[in-house]
Structure formats: structure tokens, C-alpha cells
């Protein structure tokens, strides 16, 4: 049946009408394109009056297809779809032509703009007539949530959801939750101790009836889709029986093997072979590190077992696997530190008294290897002068182009701590100071008052090669003072490198496992950089904290809470709608050639062995259409983007090329039975 | 007894294989004779164009037309038979999508003449004579058809009711088509009388997920007899080719070359196959991808469009003579048929 | 052949997530570029079927641009790599048809790169303008027989036969 | 392998040992060096500061001659020449008007040069990348065991970094690997790419000496017996002004400065004469006596930490973190 199309050309004030002859376009459409019944131009289509105009016409002129030529569909597609459904028309019978962003705003020549607008509108009109009725399918949402990563972001999200009364599984790779925040000493700008504000939250997690904590565990595999994920989790063997362990710590005390702890103590402290990363660790159960354990090495020792009062040690323990059904997933997998060895001219690893920021956090942390004494590598001498080097691996094309966002403030914090604890004078070498948040600038002022020195310039090198007697035995920081316009050599006792935040070494694998995408740098990509910062392209998978990009604790906590809130909404609604823009395979045409099978990163295409054909799981399909254009049999159709619709749009877009191609339409098309 | 239905068979630009194929249906040919009165079939019985012209319009019930349209005579005959037939069937790959003769669309009249009348080793043509549309002889003017730059499929010249694919169509498929016509249970006009799915459906080889690191030409490797040829890097068009042949080639370790053409609704066989093959190339590095493609497919047009060039969306390569019309190319005599 | 008055018609397939947003961004930033581009929105550059490109040329387009997210930044994770593969083979094939490389362009543009996309469009427009119109269907040749001539031939045949008879 | 060869002025005079030693290792490694006919000075590091066009034309002439003789690669052992040749080729390609100017100047001499037609490479690049450590190892008849060397690149070869530098400009390591291949022990040396002072000794001795001091001091501190260099200028400064530096800084440096090609010659068993040894100010002979005196040091087993030892462990290079 012939479709009845209504065309609405928006003036958008003068935004469009200023460049495009909208009246002309509207009348042209009605006079020249088949199917157009109504064609109007109107001041502001997005206004309620504009929408009513459409609704009225649908009723009175019984239109069954709508074309709105206005701004970008990314702005008002929803608006006009709603208008259609209000008038009882399937929302997918509406098509927009972006004649503002893509015509009036980018074109100077009026007639050219008008011609281009005609093309886009003609494309939309041709296309919309072939649109098919689509209705989003609904699936139930399992009220359980999986939170991956037990840093402050994950902790916050877990607690928010748990407090709302929904069950949460919190999976942490390390033996204890707490993440990087647990390693910090103080937090800027308030200087309250990180542990003091973090550990209560950690024990909340431990105690909460709605939270199941799985530390020393990793997600192996994720299947399913929004509302109905199925995850497989590997619980790594602790060799300590959690049921029996009281966390008394005797095993740790008795363990004869002590090794450098390069995870929690960042390599400047020691731990035993059976260990708990830090005293307030949650859960309290220790872990035996088979790498360094004497028993696992030589088959002798078992000291821990001998002394354990509750026989909780179990050398026979194996990894176990747990399978869960969850409705939503929050990724809060955090970050790694930039490896300062990559900048040899800064002497890290060669010059004893060059530390990284994380090392320094441990250094001045009361629970750290030096009981919070800021000392040189010899473990006793207090530094009299300290230089802080900013942007180590950040804002550096050789390593990471981005700004790590927190280092400036952390540097100020360090400056304060050093001066407070040692009275040493502190010099910060920065490119730009970026104290951009509530009370940050004030903190910067405070440090300037406290007498911290600031040199604006990127440090060229750090060396122990003294050129003058006073440089002897010092670490010399060579930097161009860009404000004074001279090269400076700062002989200091200690240097702190503000290393960049980097995506987790395995961020890309994680992204692949959960079916989300990464930026070039390796940060997880949010659905929209401004308007949807915690959701991802994959429904039901959310991201929170630094895994999405460098940020400080307040932002991280905010994101954790935001992700939790998004999920609460979905759970309380109980079901989610799934975009009907998906691919489907015609079983009659599919021959099971299996070209499409490994093209889908969301594993939405299953091969049915017995039928010998492939099938699309609509719930998993994201509608990208890659399989559609790959299917050699033309067996796959992409809803709302099927070939006929695209051909029609092409045909319309090239309306003015028509004269040169009378014969094309006939080409390869069924001819019907003339000539009888 | 009631009058038998009238059947015509004609060949235009084709090798004649389709004609043989019709006879290849063995004794069933007698059934055909029972059912039809054959009014015109130059290949097997005498007949004059005039006889056809004398028929009333639509008097022929079914015309099986094989071969593409390469000359003005063929175009005339196509139009004539269209006029006289109730049901016109594009029979075989040539009429359907151009087939091998269509590959000449990668060239043009001038080049084709140059090769066939001058350059081929077997040609002796010292005077360099080329076919003329008109030749004066004592007994008057002789006419030869005009040879077009571009070979057209039947439906690019006249409306076609049905298509029977294949080079040539398999005997059974031919019989299926004929019986469909006899029993009057034909599909919707304009459709292809054939299977819905592709050759893989009937291919005995085992298939798994596909990843191609290198395309092999058939002589470069001895393929494993049980595994999908494409997975072994041999360009097999079976994935994109309409079933109906019973996977003859793959079952004898030779890749499908696509003679049955595309499945329903596919407008360009070559592009369809192109997309499928490219999608499973196992590399994300542009240089490597280029290497894989250029080493593995030196002649893309010939590989992807062996049968479907003339019937495809582009139909031919860029024409150096810039689409010069016959009128420009040769006076304006029309009566060379 | 360069025809200064010639305004090429270029079809651009833009992916919904990066390049279409880049176009939006170019608009919001009021970056002016040649009006010769006519866009089709697809969810992902991976949806761009080589047939679409062939069809565009057959329908009279002088050039086709396929734009998508940068490799590694695809919103569907890795689909634009398939686009990259198809593009290479498609280009290889179009060469065999005598279609110049500049008439088909693969352009990566992230949602933030409106200026880049605009620049690419201008560049391509100029390249295609320099190549001149493609107007593909002209190469197909048109029928030689209208009804009249058709009848005339039939007539000639009739006469011819009568003579010999 | 056949290369166009641009020795540069110093190799026949101040850096004759460099030239000689190159000749002596050429044969075993069969590196065919065809000297560019009628080449001229590259203008060293200063000329470009005085008159750009003339300076680039001066270098351009050598490139023109080189490409005229049909070479693909132009090899030079001198870092200053390397920089000038590479810079000229690179800038001519990058800046059209410079290309035009330079070619106009060349035209006067009936010459022309198309940027990019010659690949300018340093001798060290050829040795480590074209010949390769394995082939070199085959020719080592007299391993330099027992010799502690600091490999010193100087600044000209690493910066500015034009398109593809054959090593890491921040921390080049090819020469280290080469020395290890020859059997020598390489000491840690953070001054690798620091400036030797260039022509500063003629301009401001204090500046020059402070730079030289820095380099020698670091080498000495790290226990080097000698420094190995790839640049005639560096060799000259570090060698010739060592005495003055000792006077000024009250130090007792006695560090011979040798060319990497001399070290290779030594390891290949060439005679001291062939390698022009003995011509250096700071005599290498004493240091070279150590060759072959390497002591098998028993690999010490990880010592346990003593009670009350407060020292903090040093950072260890991270081994790729493997999760899961």
C-alpha cells in the first residue's frame, strides 16, 4: 500500500531558515516526491506546538510515515519518536534529516545549502516509506549485581546497592579490598588519613548482609546480556581455610620467609610468604604466596601449619570456580602506575633516593615500612631537601599524552607532609599547576605560604654526577626554569617522581571479556563523555573510578555511587527494554557457511550444529550490522538499516543524478510480466 | 484434444551449453515434446525469424532464452520474442547475469575486434579485415549485426518473467522449471526458479569459524578433502552462490566459481562475495591486509565477477570510448539484422 | 578532465557513534565545508556493505566516503577493522573497474574530530572535482531499437521474403 | 654490502685512528665503502648558524655528488657530518623553499639533489644493524674480557631526532650490546648522550671543561677503564683536554678515549698499528693490558637480610605483570 508521508522542515529560528530556503524545500518535497501528503515548514519543530502539529496531522491526514528535517537525530530523535507514539504511530516510522548540523551550519552558499537539504530530505522520505514497525523487547532484570574491583569505587558502589537492599557480589583480584587508596597516607586537600576514612567502609563491606565478598578471585568468563548475565569466577587457592581461620596472624609471625612486597608496599617494604597485605586487610584471612613459600619450593617447613591454632592452613587447597547469575555489572578495576624505569634520564632504579609517588605514600604512611618516617634509601637519614617532579609519564607524547589529574594535588600534599615531618625544603618542578576542584586552589595557596618552592619547567634529567663540591653526594635535578628563563641544577637529598596513572596492564583483555570498548590509551569508554559517563555501550555494564580515566577520590566515589544508582533504577523497574535495532537470520536462506560466526564481538551469533545454520541472539545483538554486510547469502537482515532502506535512501540522496541514469532502476530488478 | 502449449528456445550470446543441457534432461525431453509444440528452436530445428514475426503477440506460451545481448540482432530477437511470448524465461547464466561472455565488459568492441581479428596467434588476416555491418556484393547489400561495446543481460534489454540460473542449468533444475511451468505452479513473476540457500548447504565439507591469513590459487596447495575450502584459503564462491548444482565442484576438491549466481535479493554477486571474503581476513594491519589481498587475488574482477559482471551493479569497467552510442560509432543504418 | 563548474555528488556513510557525531560537532562549531557530501547514518562503519558503494556509483555518485571510529576505538569494539579489510579489497576491485582511488575514501574520525572530518570532506571534494563526473550509467550503452525501427525491421524482413518468394 | 662513504675532514687528520680502524674492520666484515668523489667539508656545527643557505648548499653538494654516483646509502663515521647530512636531506624534503634555494645554489655547480634519494646513516648503524652482532661475534678472536668500558655517544647523533633514529635517543644501547659482543664489560653510564663541549674549548674553556669533567667523572665513578666513542669531536675533547680538566678540577682522570671501531679491531685481533693505537693523548696501552684478565666472579646467592637492617630495597625492573 502507498505510504502517506508527512514532511516537517524546521526553521530553528534562523539557524536553518537563515541559510536554507525552508519554504521552497517544503513545497518542493510535496510536489516532487511520491508519497508526500503533507509538507510543512515551521519555526521550531521541537517545541510542544511543533510536536502537536505532527500529532494532529497524523490523526487528521492519517499519515503513517513522518520525516522531520531539523537538527541532528542525536538531539531530537527521541522527541519526535515520542510525538509519533503519542499519536499512535510506531515511533520507528519517523526519520530525521539533519539539515542544521549538516547543512545550514556548515554551508555558506544559500542555494547549495538548499539543494543539499533537498537531497537529505529526499533521502529520508524515500527511506521512511520502507521503515518497518519495531517494538523494543523487554527482559527481566536479576536484582543481583556484580562489582569487579574492590577499590574505593567498587566499595562505594557495592555499599550503595547493598544499602538499597539488593544483593551484591564484590570480586577483588588481590587478597584484600582497599585498592590504591589503602596504600595512601593522607588525602588532599583535607589531609585526613586515608585509612581512617577507608577502613570503616571496608569493614562495612565485610559485615554487610547483602554483600558477598570474593577476594583473591577473578572473573573468568561472562555470558548473557543486560539483566541476565552469567559469570564464572575463579577463587584462587589461599591455602588458608577461611572457615577455620580466625585471622590471628600467628602463621605470618612464624613464617621464616620474608620477601620484598612489590604490590602493596610497592617494593620498598617486606612481607612474609604467608601474608596479609596490610593489618586492616579485609577479609582478614592471609594468603600463602606459593612463589616464595619454602614448603612449595622445597617441600619442607610448614611452620605456619604447625603453629596455626585452628588448623586452618591447607596446602592441598585448589582454585575453585563459582558461577553466578547477575543482572548488572560494575567495572571498577582501577589503574596501574607508570613504570618510571621507562624514563632512564630520571635515574629511577639507579639513584637510590629517587622515589615514585606511590613509594612515597608508603614511606610516610605510619603503617608503612618506615613507620611513617620520611627517610632516604638507607632507612635512617632524614632528607634536608626534596624535589618533586611532576608529569612523569603524563602530558608526554613519548608515553601518555593525557594529564593524570591528581599529581599536582598529590605533590602539594607530599610537600606539606615532607615539610611537616622533616622540615626539609621542598621544590616542585611542574609544567602547569592544576588544582581544579573545591578547596584545591586554596590548598595550593596554603603550600605557597608554608614555603614550598615551585619551579615551572619540565625536568630534563636527574643525576648524581656532581659538577661542583656542593653537588657532591646529592641527587641533582636539572630543570629549565621557564619563568626565570634559566637552567637550574637543584642538588637535593630526595626526589619524588609523580608517576602517571595508566590503564591496567590487562585493561584491553578485561574490556574484551565484558564486551566493552577502550579508548586508544586503554581507558574504558563511557556511553557518552558528558551525558552518560558511567554507562557503557554494552547495556548492563557500568564503569566507575579510574578505569574510565584519571580522577581523584571524590570523583571516583561519585562515579561508584552513580553507577549504583543507575542499576538501582533498572532493578526497581524490574525489566529493561532492548533496542529493536538488531540483526536476524533467515533460516531458509542461511546455509551455515559460518562466515558470520567470528565477526561478532558480542558472541550474539550461535551456530546450531544440528540445523546446520546460524542464529542471532537478539538480546546480545547490539545492531552494528557488520554481520549483515558480511553474509554472502544475504540471509541476515539488519532491522531499521536493511538493504532496501539504505538503497532507497541512496536513491533519494542522489535524486538530482536521476536524469543521467534512466536505465538504472531496471537493472537487475524483477521486470514483471509486460508484453503479454 | 486441446492444443499443445507453444514453446520457443533461442540462443543469443552464449556457448550453446544451455541448449545441450536442455537435451541433457534425457528421455524427459519427450515429456516436453508431449506437453509443448516447439515453434522455434534454431539449434535443433529449422525456422525463420519471419515465422516468429508472423506469430500473434503473446502466442508463444513459454520462451526459454539463453545468452546475453551482445549484438543488435540479439537485441532484436530478444524484443521480438518478448513480444510474442507470454512467459519469457532468462535461461542459464548468460541470459541471467551475463556469464563468461559478460567478462568482455572489462574490454570494449575495439579491443575485442583487435584481439579476435588481428592478435590471436591462430588468426591470419593480412588485409586486416574486420566485420562490416554492410557489405556491397553483386547481388546486393549484405548486412551483419552491429557488435555492442557492452554485453547486456536479457533483463537489461527486455522485461523477464523468470530466471533459470546455472552455467549450464543442471538437468534436474531444468526439469523442475519446466514442470513448474507445466503444472502452472510458478513463483512470483520476476523471481528465480531455484533454491533459496547457497552451495554450502549442499556441500559435504565440514565447516567451522573462518579466518584467512592467505588466499591460495587452486594450483598452489592440495586442499584437504574434508575441510571447507575457504577455510584452507582457497577462494570458494560457494558461500555466496545459489544452491542447485549439488556442490559438484567442491565435492571434487575444486572451489565453487559461482555459476549459479547470487541468492534472492542480492543485487551484486561480486560485492556480496567480496564483503564475505574480506570480513574474515585475519589481520588488522592495513599493509598486511593489502598484501594478503594483492598476492591472493591478482584479478579481483575475474575472481569475484566471473559470472555476474554484466548483471552486476556496475555491469562493466570504465569505457574508454565513453559510452559512445551505436549511432556515433556507425552511421545510422538500423537494418543490419 | 577538470571541470571547474562541476559539483561532484559524494555519498558519505557515517557511523552513528564517532563520525556522525563528528559531523554534528563540525556543525555546532560552524566549521564550513563543501556542500557536496550527502550523508547516510549507519550504526557502524561495519554495516557499510560494498554493495552500497557499488549502488551509489551506479546511481550516479561521483565519490563515496566511508567514515568510522578510529581503529581500536570502535563502539562495537573491533568492527571497524572489518570495514578496513573490506575497504582494501573493495578498492582493489574498483581499480579493476577503472574507478580512480580518490573516488572511494575511508576516513577515521572520532566524535571530537569535527574539524578533521570537515577537512577530509573538502579534500575529497577537490580530488573528485579534479577527476570530473563519473556518471557511471553512461557506459552501459542504451537500447538501439525504439518501437518504430523495430516495426521497420520486421517490415524489411517481410519485403525481403516476398522478393525471394 | 656496498655503501657511499663520506669520511669527513677529521678522519684523515685528528681522527686518523678512526679512519684507519674502520679500514681494518671493513675487510673481515666485508663492508664495501666507496668514497664519494670530490666531497667537501660539511660545515661542522657552526656554519649553519652563520649562513643557512650557504651551509645547506655546502652539505647539499655532498648529497648531490653521492646520489649522482648512484648510491642509495651514504655512510659517515662522524656524528657532526651525520647530523649535517641528515638534517639537510630532511629539511630539504620538509621545507620546499629551502629545497628550491639549495638546488639553485647546486645548479650553479651543475648539480641537483632530490631530498630522500639518499639514506644518510652512521657507521655504528651499519655495523650493528646491517652486519649484526652474530656476524661480529664470529670474527672475535681476542675477546676484550676484563675490560670495563663506558660507551659514549655524544649529543650530535641522538638529537634532533629525525624520523627513524636507529636507537633510543634517550638511552641508546646499541654500543653497549656491541661492546658486550666483543667481550668487554659495560659499565652503567648516565652521561651517554651528554655534550662533550663541541667547540667550546675555543670559546669558553670553563663551560667546556665542566662538561668534559661531568662525563669523565661519571665514567670513572662507575669504574670504567676507558670510554668508547663514535664521534671524532667527542674523542678529541675528552682526550686532548683531560689534562686541563684534571688541573682545573684537581682530579686524576686517566681515561683513554677510543673509537668503537678500534675496539672491534682489537677484538678481531688487528695490530695496534693498523688501528692507529698509541696516537691518543691519554695512552690506552695500560688499560688495554687488562684484556683477558677477567676473573670468573662466583654468582653470589641472594643474601638474607640482617636483623635491624633498616635499608629499603631498591626498585627492581618490573617483569610484565601477568594476571589471571
XYZ file of C-alpha atoms in Angstrom, chain A residues 586-599 603 605-607 609 611-613 626-636 643-644 647 662-676, chain B residues 58 82-87 155-156 158-163 189-191 196-201 207-211 228 230-231 238-241 263-267 272-273 275-277 279-280 311-312 315:
102
model
C 16.523 -16.076 7.641
C 16.912 -19.795 8.378
C 15.690 -20.667 4.878
C 18.498 -18.764 3.175
C 21.262 -19.409 5.698
C 23.425 -22.304 4.627
C 25.627 -22.316 7.716
C 28.711 -21.197 5.837
C 29.871 -19.739 9.172
C 31.350 -16.565 7.737
C 29.463 -14.532 10.332
C 30.307 -16.626 13.375
C 33.521 -14.993 14.472
C 32.603 -11.494 13.297
C 29.060 -13.501 20.598
C 25.673 -15.340 16.667
C 25.351 -19.012 17.562
C 25.913 -21.837 15.118
C 25.107 -27.756 14.786
C 20.184 -27.469 11.928
C 23.487 -26.531 10.268
C 22.597 -22.834 10.341
C 28.649 -5.946 10.482
C 27.346 -9.478 10.044
C 24.564 -8.200 7.796
C 27.004 -6.768 5.312
C 29.219 -9.841 5.589
C 26.625 -12.541 4.937
C 27.434 -13.902 1.474
C 23.952 -15.392 1.133
C 22.234 -12.144 2.060
C 20.493 -14.187 4.739
C 20.985 -11.628 7.520
C 19.444 -3.037 2.401
C 16.215 -1.861 0.810
C 19.150 1.703 -1.269
C 17.136 6.399 -16.630
C 18.119 2.825 -17.186
C 19.397 2.047 -13.704
C 16.139 1.286 -11.962
C 15.516 -1.517 -14.412
C 18.932 -3.012 -13.777
C 18.726 -6.444 -12.292
C 15.246 -5.732 -10.978
C 12.313 -8.084 -11.472
C 10.593 -6.865 -14.583
C 7.075 -8.054 -14.012
C 5.171 -9.508 -16.909
C 4.707 -6.861 -19.519
C 4.392 -7.674 -23.179
C 1.656 -10.231 -22.663
C 1.870 -13.457 -26.889
C 9.398 -10.847 -25.639
C 6.586 -9.510 -27.772
C 5.462 -12.904 -28.924
C 5.792 -14.779 -25.612
C 3.500 -14.931 -22.632
C 6.311 -16.110 -20.402
C 16.505 -8.286 -18.433
C 18.618 -5.231 -19.165
C 13.533 -6.609 -22.123
C 11.375 -7.427 -19.110
C 11.894 -11.007 -17.999
C 9.366 -13.171 -16.172
C 11.557 -15.886 -14.748
C 15.181 -16.825 -14.408
C 6.883 -13.168 -11.610
C 10.412 -11.829 -11.743
C 11.809 -14.481 -9.456
C 16.857 -20.346 -1.616
C 20.130 -21.073 0.191
C 23.700 -21.370 -1.053
C 26.050 -24.107 -2.213
C 27.433 -24.601 1.310
C 24.047 -26.019 2.168
C 32.837 -26.001 8.208
C 33.995 -24.089 11.258
C 34.653 -20.426 12.040
C 36.633 -18.719 9.331
C 39.908 -16.785 9.486
C 35.802 -26.243 3.883
C 37.580 -21.365 2.052
C 38.974 -22.167 5.491
C 30.051 -21.441 -2.680
C 29.247 -19.250 0.305
C 27.586 -16.713 -1.978
C 26.316 -18.943 -4.768
C 20.627 -15.752 -3.900
C 17.316 -13.870 -3.947
C 17.523 -10.134 -3.337
C 21.281 -9.921 -3.783
C 21.951 -7.239 -6.364
C 28.482 -9.899 -1.799
C 31.368 -12.361 -2.085
C 32.405 -8.477 1.589
C 32.286 -12.004 2.957
C 35.867 -12.817 1.979
C 35.438 -9.795 6.532
C 37.293 -12.954 7.521
C 24.365 -8.451 -14.384
C 26.100 -6.682 -11.505
C 27.970 -4.021 -15.324
